[in-house]
Each structure stands twice: as structure tokens, then as C-alpha cells.
């Protein structure tokens, strides 16, 4: 009998950073894109912001914010990555750390 379980992939430090900061940056990205006057093919203003532009702006913001963080902040996210990595280690590897 095969037992199937879903194993979440290992998460890196940047993943944890994004999870903690995405909402505040998403709001800023949406505001910035909404400030742009974007017109559709008929020359009328679009009622919704283009999700591609919002996500692109969000990604750029998150990467720039990550690169500007001090080493002490980055270290806290690296610690969370190390904790997550332990899910893939056997007991002997964990004990040897």
C-alpha cells in the first residue's frame, strides 16, 4: 500500500520576507499603477488596473526592499529558512548541527 503525502517545498529566506511584507507593498503597487492613466483600445480609461503591471510593480518593490534591508533583518529570515530546512533532515543531521 502506497501512502501519499503532500510535502511542501523548502522555503527560502526571501519567501518568508515576501509573506511578511507582500500586503503593504501590494497596496503601494496598486496605488502607483492606478495613478497611471491607462486607456484601452477604444481610448477609454480602464476600470481595473492591469494585474500584470501590478504584479510586476509588486515584484520590483519586494526585491528592492529586500536588497535595502540591513543584515540583522536578513539574518532573522535566514533563521526561518534554517528552521524550515530541518523538515528535510533526518534526526542525525539535526543533532549534528
mmCIF file of C-alpha atoms in Angstrom:
data_model
loop_
_atom_site.group_PDB
_atom_site.id
_atom_site.type_symbol
_atom_site.label_atom_id
_atom_site.label_comp_id
_atom_site.label_asym_id
_atom_site.label_seq_id
_atom_site.Cartn_x
_atom_site.Cartn_y
_atom_site.Cartn_z
ATOM 1 C CA UNK A 1 0.000 0.000 0.000
ATOM 2 C CA UNK A 2 1.440 3.326 -1.077
ATOM 3 C CA UNK A 3 0.911 6.191 1.297
ATOM 4 C CA UNK A 4 0.835 9.536 -0.393
ATOM 5 C CA UNK A 5 1.529 12.726 1.488
ATOM 6 C CA UNK A 6 1.901 16.221 0.214
ATOM 7 C CA UNK A 7 5.245 17.723 1.141
ATOM 8 C CA UNK A 8 5.565 21.455 0.818
ATOM 9 C CA UNK A 9 8.799 22.560 -0.872
ATOM 10 C CA UNK A 10 11.572 24.067 1.191
ATOM 11 C CA UNK A 11 11.087 27.783 1.657
ATOM 12 C CA UNK A 12 13.965 30.209 1.339
ATOM 13 C CA UNK A 13 14.580 33.375 3.320
ATOM 14 C CA UNK A 14 13.135 35.580 0.585
ATOM 15 C CA UNK A 15 9.889 33.554 0.671
ATOM 16 C CA UNK A 16 9.401 34.390 4.341
ATOM 17 C CA UNK A 17 10.215 38.049 3.681
ATOM 18 C CA UNK A 18 7.586 38.217 0.927
ATOM 19 C CA UNK A 19 4.964 36.540 3.104
ATOM 20 C CA UNK A 20 5.556 39.144 5.827
ATOM 21 C CA UNK A 21 5.635 42.207 3.542
ATOM 22 C CA UNK A 22 3.527 41.487 0.469
ATOM 23 C CA UNK A 23 0.306 43.172 1.610
ATOM 24 C CA UNK A 24 1.861 46.553 2.353
ATOM 25 C CA UNK A 25 3.788 46.506 -0.949
ATOM 26 C CA UNK A 26 0.748 45.246 -2.891
ATOM 27 C CA UNK A 27 -1.227 48.303 -1.747
ATOM 28 C CA UNK A 28 1.588 50.628 -2.816
ATOM 29 C CA UNK A 29 1.966 48.878 -6.173
ATOM 30 C CA UNK A 30 -1.762 49.093 -6.851
ATOM 31 C CA UNK A 31 -1.833 52.791 -5.916
ATOM 32 C CA UNK A 32 1.072 53.544 -8.226
ATOM 33 C CA UNK A 33 -0.451 51.674 -11.163
ATOM 34 C CA UNK A 34 -3.843 53.335 -10.584
ATOM 35 C CA UNK A 35 -2.168 56.758 -10.780
ATOM 36 C CA UNK A 36 -1.128 55.993 -14.332
ATOM 37 C CA UNK A 37 -3.734 56.829 -16.917
ATOM 38 C CA UNK A 38 -4.087 53.612 -18.811
ATOM 39 C CA UNK A 39 -6.501 53.541 -21.704
ATOM 40 C CA UNK A 40 -7.894 50.555 -23.548
ATOM 41 C CA UNK A 41 -8.055 50.186 -27.348
ATOM 42 C CA UNK A 42 -11.135 52.455 -27.541
ATOM 43 C CA UNK A 43 -9.345 55.338 -25.836
ATOM 44 C CA UNK A 44 -11.466 54.992 -22.697
ATOM 45 C CA UNK A 45 -9.926 54.712 -19.231
ATOM 46 C CA UNK A 46 -9.749 51.172 -17.941
ATOM 47 C CA UNK A 47 -11.825 50.455 -14.866
ATOM 48 C CA UNK A 48 -9.371 47.915 -13.420
ATOM 49 C CA UNK A 49 -5.622 48.009 -13.116
ATOM 50 C CA UNK A 50 -3.769 45.560 -15.307
ATOM 51 C CA UNK A 51 -2.843 42.637 -12.990
ATOM 52 C CA UNK A 52 0.386 42.091 -14.940
ATOM 53 C CA UNK A 53 1.509 45.654 -14.229
ATOM 54 C CA UNK A 54 0.508 45.403 -10.567
ATOM 55 C CA UNK A 55 2.391 42.120 -10.050
ATOM 56 C CA UNK A 56 5.434 43.378 -11.937
ATOM 57 C CA UNK A 57 5.489 46.502 -9.784
ATOM 58 C CA UNK A 58 4.963 44.409 -6.647
ATOM 59 C CA UNK A 59 7.867 42.100 -7.526
ATOM 60 C CA UNK A 60 10.162 45.044 -8.207
ATOM 61 C CA UNK A 61 9.187 46.663 -4.907
ATOM 62 C CA UNK A 62 9.733 43.494 -2.896
ATOM 63 C CA UNK A 63 13.133 42.799 -4.459
ATOM 64 C CA UNK A 64 14.273 46.393 -3.922
ATOM 65 C CA UNK A 65 13.050 46.389 -0.318
ATOM 66 C CA UNK A 66 14.821 43.057 0.309
ATOM 67 C CA UNK A 67 18.097 44.412 -1.033
ATOM 68 C CA UNK A 68 17.848 47.508 1.179
ATOM 69 C CA UNK A 69 17.211 45.615 4.426
ATOM 70 C CA UNK A 70 20.030 45.624 6.988
ATOM 71 C CA UNK A 71 21.926 42.405 7.626
ATOM 72 C CA UNK A 72 20.250 41.957 11.018
ATOM 73 C CA UNK A 73 16.803 41.771 9.385
ATOM 74 C CA UNK A 74 18.024 39.402 6.687
ATOM 75 C CA UNK A 75 19.538 37.175 9.374
ATOM 76 C CA UNK A 76 16.136 36.727 11.012
ATOM 77 C CA UNK A 77 14.718 35.429 7.732
ATOM 78 C CA UNK A 78 17.733 33.178 7.238
ATOM 79 C CA UNK A 79 16.979 31.667 10.654
ATOM 80 C CA UNK A 80 13.449 30.883 9.497
ATOM 81 C CA UNK A 81 14.879 29.239 6.366
ATOM 82 C CA UNK A 82 17.137 27.060 8.505
ATOM 83 C CA UNK A 83 14.162 26.029 10.642
ATOM 84 C CA UNK A 84 12.219 25.086 7.533
ATOM 85 C CA UNK A 85 15.189 23.151 6.124
ATOM 86 C CA UNK A 86 15.072 20.845 9.149
ATOM 87 C CA UNK A 87 11.900 19.264 7.766
ATOM 88 C CA UNK A 88 14.104 17.576 5.157
ATOM 89 C CA UNK A 89 16.853 16.429 7.504
ATOM 90 C CA UNK A 90 16.967 13.182 9.360
ATOM 91 C CA UNK A 91 17.422 13.161 13.137
ATOM 92 C CA UNK A 92 21.199 12.563 12.931
ATOM 93 C CA UNK A 93 21.741 15.599 10.715
ATOM 94 C CA UNK A 94 19.707 17.786 13.072
ATOM 95 C CA UNK A 95 21.618 16.530 16.096
ATOM 96 C CA UNK A 96 24.985 17.220 14.434
ATOM 97 C CA UNK A 97 24.138 20.902 13.915
#
